[in-house]
Amino acid sequence: MEKVLELISKEVGDAFEAAGYDRELGRATVSNRPDLCEYQCNGAMAGAKKYGKAPFIIADEVAARLQDNPAFEKVESVKPGFLNIILSGDFVRNYIVKMLHEKRFGVTLPGHEPTIILDYGGANVAKPLHVGHLRPAIIGEAVKRILKYNGNKVIGDIHMGDWGTQMGLVITELKCRHPELPYFDPDFEGPFPKEPPFTIEELAEIYPAASAKSKAADDASEEEKKAAKEYKAAALDATKRMQEGYKPYRAIWHHIMNVSLPDLKKNYDSLDVHFDLWKGESDVHDDIPGMVEYFKQHDYAHESQGALVVDVADEKDAKEMPPCIILKSDGAALYATTDLATIQERMKEYHPDGIYYFTDKRQALHFEQVFRTAKKTKLVMPETDLRFVGNGTMNGADGKPFKTRAGGVMHLETLVQEINDKMYERVKASNPDMPDDEARSTANKVALSALKYGDLSNQPAKDYIFDIEKFTSFEGDTGPYILYTMVRIKSILKKFEAEGGNVKEAKLGNPENEAMKNLMLLLTRFADAVEGAAKDLAPNRVCAYIYDLSNAFNSFYHGTKILAETDEYKKESYIALISTTLKILETCIDLLGFSAPERM
Ligand code: ARG
């Protein structure tokens, strides 16, 4: 469906052409002076030089030709040569009615369905999920939904860190605690027990304990430093043996995975974040030797100080671009190696048109090296769209990365619990009669909106301060404010139906007042917001849009008697308008990854 701006530009372009000028000059924009007009066109200013005429003369001529155009209520030429445009009520109403009949409210869908893989969980198995993993999950999930809505085939992959040193640390600590287990008896022939040797609670405690033991503080005694060094060496050795396929350690690896995955799923579910693929670094382990061989055969990789590297620097680089290290001098594969093997596997399995990665922006250099290597070594096509969406940090009130009150790393579960509890208090306070289980589930929904909107309303790359008071407030640019607006609409619609009205049958009329017109204008901009968000991978565009839309609705609501309106035609029109507003808000929050309760 053509956008409002395109339709206006066409009409104004026709007028330029009819007056003897280039029709391209008719390009309109949203007004930057909403107090004066809704849209504007500065084409007369741009054409003045070419046609050797004063801009206001051109603008006058064009405006004269638009006076009887039914699309406009008013087209005014103002000095020095602007065209100020106000749309007609008819035009705006017809546009919305048409939008409601379109698939996806008029979002332009591509001719073919591009396949995009999104890599956005990044959780590390055996380590607790902490707030650092929150932003990639929230942003990635929103982008996944936005791209899908815009007609892409999207595959979300969690890409777990499930092959690293943390596995060796857990094995080593387990051996310290339970040397009697069969995994540590070199003579044991198997089969190994089916029951895992730890619970999730134990595992959650084992990793931090092991990690602490592998490090010694600067002021530690020589003896302590030696012990830490030995412990770490043992963990690295265990990791290596596990990776090489030593059966007892592979068996422990399976236990770690089996115990961790349900817990990870539970955590992501609580955030309404869902993956199509639960793959990880381990999945490509066996592909690495073949890929390395291929790099060598084609001379893409060469040896440098004992390591195997691919040069990726370009003469146009403003900053130094170090080579991408494929194998360390001891032959070990690295983070980049795994990412490259994963790209190779993804191309083979899914033939994606693009792969987009969501992690902390401090990984930008890593991904730049990986992308360049992938292109250079032809693991991907020249046109494969590899993109990195680096997120900024979620900070505490002190401006430093968010911590627990005690100063430790904040676990995701704890954070979600805290915000749920906070919201529960608020919901209970404003609805003392609400049954407890409804209050709980309402609170969880509103809390999720607070958390996600608080995050997504910022550009992904920006750091932001997590302010629980602000994020959970029912007023201001917050998730709960949006939900509150929706709940308000739902309650009006319910009353209307209770009084015998039929929401579905209600017909939208022309705007009756300025607030109504404003709300209608915002509704016409839905597709622009959603398409813009997809193009720039910027869910913040959807947030900004629904904040404006909610404000426009609330101004209308405060200035208009809806249910008390005695003119039935007007009343129906108001109902049609607010139910459309609700539909659009519902669609948008679903794209952002949260939902609204019935009341709050
Ligand atoms: N596990 C990594 C981390 O915690 C994030 C993985 C991101 N994805 C990737 N393909 N490298 O930092």
mmCIF file of N, CA and C in Angstrom, residues 26-130:
data_model
loop_
_atom_site.group_PDB
_atom_site.id
_atom_site.type_symbol
_atom_site.label_atom_id
_atom_site.label_comp_id
_atom_site.label_asym_id
_atom_site.label_seq_id
_atom_site.Cartn_x
_atom_site.Cartn_y
_atom_site.Cartn_z
ATOM 1 N N GLY A 26 8.003 17.893 -6.050
ATOM 2 C CA GLY A 26 6.801 17.750 -5.216
ATOM 3 C C GLY A 26 6.975 16.852 -4.011
ATOM 4 N N ARG A 27 8.195 16.403 -3.755
ATOM 5 C CA ARG A 27 8.398 15.491 -2.629
ATOM 6 C C ARG A 27 8.033 16.157 -1.290
ATOM 7 N N ALA A 28 7.146 15.512 -0.555
ATOM 8 C CA ALA A 28 6.674 16.077 0.715
ATOM 9 C C ALA A 28 7.357 15.402 1.890
ATOM 10 N N THR A 29 7.352 16.082 3.018
ATOM 11 C CA THR A 29 7.887 15.499 4.259
ATOM 12 C C THR A 29 6.891 15.774 5.383
ATOM 13 N N VAL A 30 7.061 15.049 6.488
ATOM 14 C CA VAL A 30 6.226 15.344 7.654
ATOM 15 C C VAL A 30 6.654 16.713 8.157
ATOM 16 N N SER A 31 5.704 17.526 8.553
ATOM 17 C CA SER A 31 6.003 18.897 8.950
ATOM 18 C C SER A 31 6.914 18.946 10.178
ATOM 19 N N ASN A 32 7.874 19.861 10.140
ATOM 20 C CA ASN A 32 8.653 20.056 11.365
ATOM 21 C C ASN A 32 8.050 21.194 12.201
ATOM 22 N N ARG A 33 6.927 21.733 11.736
ATOM 23 C CA ARG A 33 6.186 22.736 12.520
ATOM 24 C C ARG A 33 4.730 22.269 12.626
ATOM 25 N N PRO A 34 4.495 21.233 13.462
ATOM 26 C CA PRO A 34 3.127 20.685 13.540
ATOM 27 C C PRO A 34 2.098 21.720 14.003
ATOM 28 N N ASP A 35 2.570 22.817 14.561
ATOM 29 C CA ASP A 35 1.622 23.870 14.946
ATOM 30 C C ASP A 35 1.067 24.582 13.714
ATOM 31 N N LEU A 36 1.809 24.518 12.598
ATOM 32 C CA LEU A 36 1.369 25.225 11.390
ATOM 33 C C LEU A 36 0.704 24.312 10.363
ATOM 34 N N CYS A 37 1.223 23.102 10.243
ATOM 35 C CA CYS A 37 0.691 22.215 9.216
ATOM 36 C C CYS A 37 1.078 20.774 9.525
ATOM 37 N N GLU A 38 0.517 19.865 8.757
ATOM 38 C CA GLU A 38 0.786 18.440 8.981
ATOM 39 C C GLU A 38 1.954 17.940 8.127
ATOM 40 N N TYR A 39 1.952 18.379 6.874
ATOM 41 C CA TYR A 39 3.021 17.993 5.941
ATOM 42 C C TYR A 39 3.543 19.249 5.269
ATOM 43 N N GLN A 40 4.711 19.142 4.681
ATOM 44 C CA GLN A 40 5.235 20.300 3.977
ATOM 45 C C GLN A 40 6.003 19.859 2.740
ATOM 46 N N CYS A 41 6.191 20.826 1.837
ATOM 47 C CA CYS A 41 7.001 20.549 0.659
ATOM 48 C C CYS A 41 7.865 21.776 0.410
ATOM 49 N N ASN A 42 9.164 21.533 0.276
ATOM 50 C CA ASN A 42 10.098 22.650 0.081
ATOM 51 C C ASN A 42 10.630 22.700 -1.353
ATOM 52 N N GLY A 43 9.881 22.046 -2.258
ATOM 53 C CA GLY A 43 10.351 21.934 -3.650
ATOM 54 C C GLY A 43 10.532 23.261 -4.356
ATOM 55 N N ALA A 44 9.715 24.240 -4.028
ATOM 56 C CA ALA A 44 9.837 25.539 -4.702
ATOM 57 C C ALA A 44 11.172 26.190 -4.361
ATOM 58 N N MET A 45 11.616 25.980 -3.128
ATOM 59 C CA MET A 45 12.920 26.525 -2.731
ATOM 60 C C MET A 45 14.022 25.868 -3.566
ATOM 61 N N ALA A 46 13.891 24.536 -3.694
ATOM 62 C CA ALA A 46 14.917 23.787 -4.434
ATOM 63 C C ALA A 46 14.901 24.148 -5.921
ATOM 64 N N GLY A 47 13.715 24.452 -6.483
ATOM 65 C CA GLY A 47 13.613 24.702 -7.924
ATOM 66 C C GLY A 47 13.926 26.132 -8.337
ATOM 67 N N ALA A 48 13.985 27.037 -7.356
ATOM 68 C CA ALA A 48 14.110 28.467 -7.677
ATOM 69 C C ALA A 48 15.308 28.753 -8.592
ATOM 70 N N LYS A 49 16.435 28.153 -8.249
ATOM 71 C CA LYS A 49 17.652 28.437 -8.999
ATOM 72 C C LYS A 49 17.523 27.940 -10.447
ATOM 73 N N LYS A 50 17.089 26.662 -10.523
ATOM 74 C CA LYS A 50 16.992 26.030 -11.843
ATOM 75 C C LYS A 50 16.075 26.821 -12.779
ATOM 76 N N TYR A 51 14.961 27.330 -12.225
ATOM 77 C CA TYR A 51 13.988 28.008 -13.087
ATOM 78 C C TYR A 51 14.140 29.523 -13.076
ATOM 79 N N GLY A 52 15.124 29.999 -12.297
ATOM 80 C CA GLY A 52 15.392 31.440 -12.278
ATOM 81 C C GLY A 52 14.190 32.263 -11.840
ATOM 82 N N LYS A 53 13.483 31.734 -10.868
ATOM 83 C CA LYS A 53 12.282 32.437 -10.380
ATOM 84 C C LYS A 53 12.348 32.522 -8.870
ATOM 85 N N ALA A 54 11.699 33.506 -8.298
ATOM 86 C CA ALA A 54 11.630 33.574 -6.836
ATOM 87 C C ALA A 54 10.837 32.370 -6.342
ATOM 88 N N PRO A 55 11.298 31.730 -5.269
ATOM 89 C CA PRO A 55 10.619 30.517 -4.795
ATOM 90 C C PRO A 55 9.139 30.740 -4.485
ATOM 91 N N PHE A 56 8.784 31.903 -3.945
ATOM 92 C CA PHE A 56 7.369 32.052 -3.560
ATOM 93 C C PHE A 56 6.458 32.144 -4.767
ATOM 94 N N ILE A 57 7.028 32.556 -5.920
ATOM 95 C CA ILE A 57 6.201 32.588 -7.138
ATOM 96 C C ILE A 57 5.856 31.170 -7.563
ATOM 97 N N ILE A 58 6.884 30.300 -7.519
ATOM 98 C CA ILE A 58 6.638 28.889 -7.860
ATOM 99 C C ILE A 58 5.638 28.296 -6.874
ATOM 100 N N ALA A 59 5.892 28.537 -5.580
ATOM 101 C CA ALA A 59 5.015 27.969 -4.547
ATOM 102 C C ALA A 59 3.582 28.443 -4.743
ATOM 103 N N ASP A 60 3.409 29.723 -5.072
ATOM 104 C CA ASP A 60 2.059 30.261 -5.307
ATOM 105 C C ASP A 60 1.362 29.538 -6.455
ATOM 106 N N GLU A 61 2.111 29.349 -7.534
ATOM 107 C CA GLU A 61 1.528 28.685 -8.714
ATOM 108 C C GLU A 61 1.079 27.264 -8.379
ATOM 109 N N VAL A 62 1.951 26.563 -7.644
ATOM 110 C CA VAL A 62 1.633 25.175 -7.304
ATOM 111 C C VAL A 62 0.440 25.138 -6.347
ATOM 112 N N ALA A 63 0.475 26.001 -5.334
ATOM 113 C CA ALA A 63 -0.616 26.010 -4.344
ATOM 114 C C ALA A 63 -1.949 26.274 -5.034
ATOM 115 N N ALA A 64 -1.947 27.188 -6.018
ATOM 116 C CA ALA A 64 -3.194 27.522 -6.721
ATOM 117 C C ALA A 64 -3.788 26.278 -7.371
ATOM 118 N N ARG A 65 -2.927 25.426 -7.891
ATOM 119 C CA ARG A 65 -3.411 24.219 -8.568
ATOM 120 C C ARG A 65 -3.902 23.148 -7.602
ATOM 121 N N LEU A 66 -3.603 23.327 -6.321
ATOM 122 C CA LEU A 66 -4.003 22.286 -5.367
ATOM 123 C C LEU A 66 -5.230 22.679 -4.555
ATOM 124 N N GLN A 67 -5.776 23.865 -4.835
ATOM 125 C CA GLN A 67 -6.869 24.367 -3.990
ATOM 126 C C GLN A 67 -8.091 23.448 -3.979
ATOM 127 N N ASP A 68 -8.420 22.863 -5.122
ATOM 128 C CA ASP A 68 -9.633 22.031 -5.151
ATOM 129 C C ASP A 68 -9.339 20.550 -5.014
ATOM 130 N N ASN A 69 -8.100 20.236 -4.676
ATOM 131 C CA ASN A 69 -7.733 18.815 -4.572
ATOM 132 C C ASN A 69 -8.384 18.204 -3.331
ATOM 133 N N PRO A 70 -9.165 17.129 -3.515
ATOM 134 C CA PRO A 70 -9.895 16.565 -2.382
ATOM 135 C C PRO A 70 -8.991 15.959 -1.299
ATOM 136 N N ALA A 71 -7.729 15.718 -1.621
ATOM 137 C CA ALA A 71 -6.834 15.156 -0.603
ATOM 138 C C ALA A 71 -6.501 16.170 0.481
ATOM 139 N N PHE A 72 -6.662 17.467 0.124
ATOM 140 C CA PHE A 72 -6.186 18.478 1.062
ATOM 141 C C PHE A 72 -7.304 19.362 1.602
ATOM 142 N N GLU A 73 -7.161 19.658 2.887
ATOM 143 C CA GLU A 73 -8.072 20.647 3.470
ATOM 144 C C GLU A 73 -7.514 22.031 3.177
ATOM 145 N N LYS A 74 -6.170 22.118 3.191
ATOM 146 C CA LYS A 74 -5.549 23.401 2.957
ATOM 147 C C LYS A 74 -4.134 23.220 2.425
ATOM 148 N N VAL A 75 -3.814 23.949 1.359
ATOM 149 C CA VAL A 75 -2.424 24.021 0.907
ATOM 150 C C VAL A 75 -2.101 25.495 0.802
ATOM 151 N N GLU A 76 -1.103 25.897 1.548
ATOM 152 C CA GLU A 76 -0.822 27.307 1.660
ATOM 153 C C GLU A 76 0.616 27.565 1.239
ATOM 154 N N SER A 77 0.826 28.592 0.452
ATOM 155 C CA SER A 77 2.203 28.944 0.146
ATOM 156 C C SER A 77 2.621 30.046 1.108
ATOM 157 N N VAL A 78 3.736 29.815 1.785
ATOM 158 C CA VAL A 78 4.210 30.832 2.725
ATOM 159 C C VAL A 78 5.628 31.247 2.363
ATOM 160 N N LYS A 79 5.910 32.505 2.560
ATOM 161 C CA LYS A 79 7.222 33.047 2.201
ATOM 162 C C LYS A 79 8.292 32.408 3.060
ATOM 163 N N PRO A 80 9.492 32.176 2.601
ATOM 164 C CA PRO A 80 9.945 32.548 1.259
ATOM 165 C C PRO A 80 9.544 31.584 0.142
ATOM 166 N N GLY A 81 8.915 30.459 0.436
ATOM 167 C CA GLY A 81 8.529 29.592 -0.685
ATOM 168 C C GLY A 81 8.175 28.190 -0.238
ATOM 169 N N PHE A 82 7.624 28.073 0.960
ATOM 170 C CA PHE A 82 7.231 26.747 1.445
ATOM 171 C C PHE A 82 5.784 26.465 1.102
ATOM 172 N N LEU A 83 5.498 25.166 1.010
ATOM 173 C CA LEU A 83 4.097 24.757 0.888
ATOM 174 C C LEU A 83 3.714 24.060 2.189
ATOM 175 N N ASN A 84 2.735 24.618 2.875
ATOM 176 C CA ASN A 84 2.242 24.003 4.113
ATOM 177 C C ASN A 84 0.960 23.256 3.799
ATOM 178 N N ILE A 85 0.929 22.003 4.219
ATOM 179 C CA ILE A 85 -0.163 21.126 3.788
ATOM 180 C C ILE A 85 -0.952 20.588 4.963
ATOM 181 N N ILE A 86 -2.264 20.651 4.855
ATOM 182 C CA ILE A 86 -3.138 20.003 5.826
ATOM 183 C C ILE A 86 -4.039 19.048 5.055
ATOM 184 N N LEU A 87 -4.030 17.788 5.483
ATOM 185 C CA LEU A 87 -4.818 16.777 4.763
ATOM 186 C C LEU A 87 -6.305 16.936 5.052
ATOM 187 N N SER A 88 -7.130 16.497 4.123
ATOM 188 C CA SER A 88 -8.569 16.551 4.364
ATOM 189 C C SER A 88 -8.974 15.383 5.253
ATOM 190 N N GLY A 89 -10.048 15.591 5.995
ATOM 191 C CA GLY A 89 -10.563 14.530 6.858
ATOM 192 C C GLY A 89 -10.925 13.292 6.053
ATOM 193 N N ASP A 90 -11.501 13.514 4.895
ATOM 194 C CA ASP A 90 -11.869 12.403 4.002
ATOM 195 C C ASP A 90 -10.668 11.534 3.667
ATOM 196 N N PHE A 91 -9.607 12.227 3.267
ATOM 197 C CA PHE A 91 -8.394 11.515 2.853
ATOM 198 C C PHE A 91 -7.891 10.630 3.994
ATOM 199 N N VAL A 92 -7.811 11.208 5.178
ATOM 200 C CA VAL A 92 -7.253 10.478 6.324
ATOM 201 C C VAL A 92 -8.153 9.307 6.695
ATOM 202 N N ARG A 93 -9.455 9.551 6.711
ATOM 203 C CA ARG A 93 -10.354 8.460 7.045
ATOM 204 C C ARG A 93 -10.258 7.324 6.019
ATOM 205 N N ASN A 94 -10.304 7.682 4.736
ATOM 206 C CA ASN A 94 -10.240 6.650 3.699
ATOM 207 C C ASN A 94 -8.949 5.843 3.783
ATOM 208 N N TYR A 95 -7.890 6.551 4.113
ATOM 209 C CA TYR A 95 -6.601 5.863 4.209
ATOM 210 C C TYR A 95 -6.655 4.795 5.308
ATOM 211 N N ILE A 96 -7.200 5.172 6.463
ATOM 212 C CA ILE A 96 -7.249 4.219 7.582
ATOM 213 C C ILE A 96 -8.174 3.046 7.248
ATOM 214 N N VAL A 97 -9.292 3.331 6.625
ATOM 215 C CA VAL A 97 -10.224 2.260 6.271
ATOM 216 C C VAL A 97 -9.534 1.267 5.327
ATOM 217 N N LYS A 98 -8.769 1.811 4.376
ATOM 218 C CA LYS A 98 -8.065 0.957 3.434
ATOM 219 C C LYS A 98 -6.989 0.126 4.156
ATOM 220 N N MET A 99 -6.280 0.807 5.042
ATOM 221 C CA MET A 99 -5.226 0.152 5.827
ATOM 222 C C MET A 99 -5.775 -1.061 6.577
ATOM 223 N N LEU A 100 -6.975 -0.915 7.107
ATOM 224 C CA LEU A 100 -7.583 -1.995 7.885
ATOM 225 C C LEU A 100 -7.928 -3.203 7.008
ATOM 226 N N HIS A 101 -8.066 -2.966 5.722
ATOM 227 C CA HIS A 101 -8.367 -4.078 4.818
ATOM 228 C C HIS A 101 -7.116 -4.720 4.237
ATOM 229 N N GLU A 102 -5.976 -4.067 4.449
ATOM 230 C CA GLU A 102 -4.728 -4.590 3.878
ATOM 231 C C GLU A 102 -4.140 -5.665 4.785
ATOM 232 N N LYS A 103 -3.352 -6.526 4.152
ATOM 233 C CA LYS A 103 -2.579 -7.474 4.937
ATOM 234 C C LYS A 103 -1.547 -6.666 5.730
ATOM 235 N N ARG A 104 -1.421 -6.942 7.007
ATOM 236 C CA ARG A 104 -0.444 -6.263 7.874
ATOM 237 C C ARG A 104 -0.549 -4.737 7.803
ATOM 238 N N PHE A 105 -1.749 -4.260 7.768
ATOM 239 C CA PHE A 105 -2.007 -2.818 7.835
ATOM 240 C C PHE A 105 -1.149 -2.005 6.864
ATOM 241 N N GLY A 106 -0.900 -2.577 5.701
ATOM 242 C CA GLY A 106 -0.250 -1.784 4.663
ATOM 243 C C GLY A 106 1.265 -1.835 4.633
ATOM 244 N N VAL A 107 1.868 -2.714 5.425
ATOM 245 C CA VAL A 107 3.327 -2.853 5.356
ATOM 246 C C VAL A 107 3.678 -3.483 4.001
ATOM 247 N N THR A 108 4.678 -2.925 3.331
ATOM 248 C CA THR A 108 5.073 -3.442 2.020
ATOM 249 C C THR A 108 5.878 -4.726 2.193
ATOM 250 N N LEU A 109 5.413 -5.804 1.587
ATOM 251 C CA LEU A 109 6.106 -7.085 1.719
ATOM 252 C C LEU A 109 6.985 -7.327 0.501
ATOM 253 N N PRO A 110 8.162 -7.945 0.690
ATOM 254 C CA PRO A 110 9.061 -8.165 -0.444
ATOM 255 C C PRO A 110 8.484 -9.196 -1.408
ATOM 256 N N GLY A 111 8.912 -9.163 -2.663
ATOM 257 C CA GLY A 111 8.443 -10.104 -3.674
ATOM 258 C C GLY A 111 8.793 -11.532 -3.323
ATOM 259 N N HIS A 112 10.007 -11.761 -2.882
ATOM 260 C CA HIS A 112 10.353 -13.105 -2.399
ATOM 261 C C HIS A 112 10.653 -12.965 -0.912
ATOM 262 N N GLU A 113 10.721 -14.104 -0.238
ATOM 263 C CA GLU A 113 10.898 -14.067 1.213
ATOM 264 C C GLU A 113 12.374 -14.302 1.559
ATOM 265 N N PRO A 114 13.114 -13.266 1.886
ATOM 266 C CA PRO A 114 14.529 -13.481 2.215
ATOM 267 C C PRO A 114 14.659 -14.299 3.509
ATOM 268 N N THR A 115 15.671 -15.145 3.568
ATOM 269 C CA THR A 115 15.930 -15.916 4.789
ATOM 270 C C THR A 115 17.030 -15.229 5.596
ATOM 271 N N ILE A 116 16.704 -14.930 6.826
ATOM 272 C CA ILE A 116 17.680 -14.265 7.689
ATOM 273 C C ILE A 116 17.885 -15.115 8.942
ATOM 274 N N ILE A 117 19.127 -15.378 9.273
ATOM 275 C CA ILE A 117 19.412 -16.068 10.535
ATOM 276 C C ILE A 117 19.789 -15.018 11.573
ATOM 277 N N LEU A 118 19.160 -15.108 12.720
ATOM 278 C CA LEU A 118 19.501 -14.203 13.807
ATOM 279 C C LEU A 118 20.190 -15.000 14.902
ATOM 280 N N ASP A 119 21.343 -14.518 15.297
ATOM 281 C CA ASP A 119 22.166 -15.178 16.315
ATOM 282 C C ASP A 119 22.090 -14.255 17.528
ATOM 283 N N TYR A 120 21.278 -14.637 18.526
ATOM 284 C CA TYR A 120 21.044 -13.608 19.546
ATOM 285 C C TYR A 120 20.905 -14.054 20.998
ATOM 286 N N GLY A 121 21.142 -15.293 21.308
ATOM 287 C CA GLY A 121 21.024 -15.647 22.732
ATOM 288 C C GLY A 121 22.371 -15.517 23.394
ATOM 289 N N GLY A 122 23.268 -16.367 22.930
ATOM 290 C CA GLY A 122 24.647 -16.289 23.379
ATOM 291 C C GLY A 122 24.895 -16.762 24.797
ATOM 292 N N ALA A 123 23.909 -17.429 25.401
ATOM 293 C CA ALA A 123 24.090 -17.880 26.777
ATOM 294 C C ALA A 123 25.226 -18.892 26.842
ATOM 295 N N ASN A 124 25.930 -18.881 27.950
ATOM 296 C CA ASN A 124 27.009 -19.837 28.136
ATOM 297 C C ASN A 124 26.539 -20.943 29.076
ATOM 298 N N VAL A 125 26.550 -22.153 28.590
ATOM 299 C CA VAL A 125 26.071 -23.282 29.378
ATOM 300 C C VAL A 125 26.970 -23.492 30.591
ATOM 301 N N ALA A 126 26.337 -23.847 31.699
ATOM 302 C CA ALA A 126 26.998 -24.099 32.987
ATOM 303 C C ALA A 126 27.301 -22.819 33.753
ATOM 304 N N LYS A 127 27.290 -21.700 33.073
ATOM 305 C CA LYS A 127 27.445 -20.439 33.797
ATOM 306 C C LYS A 127 26.053 -19.863 33.991
ATOM 307 N N PRO A 128 25.821 -19.201 35.118
ATOM 308 C CA PRO A 128 24.485 -18.627 35.287
ATOM 309 C C PRO A 128 24.216 -17.517 34.267
ATOM 310 N N LEU A 129 22.961 -17.417 33.862
ATOM 311 C CA LEU A 129 22.564 -16.375 32.918
ATOM 312 C C LEU A 129 22.554 -15.049 33.679
ATOM 313 N N HIS A 130 23.321 -14.097 33.210
ATOM 314 C CA HIS A 130 23.386 -12.833 33.954
ATOM 315 C C HIS A 130 22.858 -11.687 33.100
#
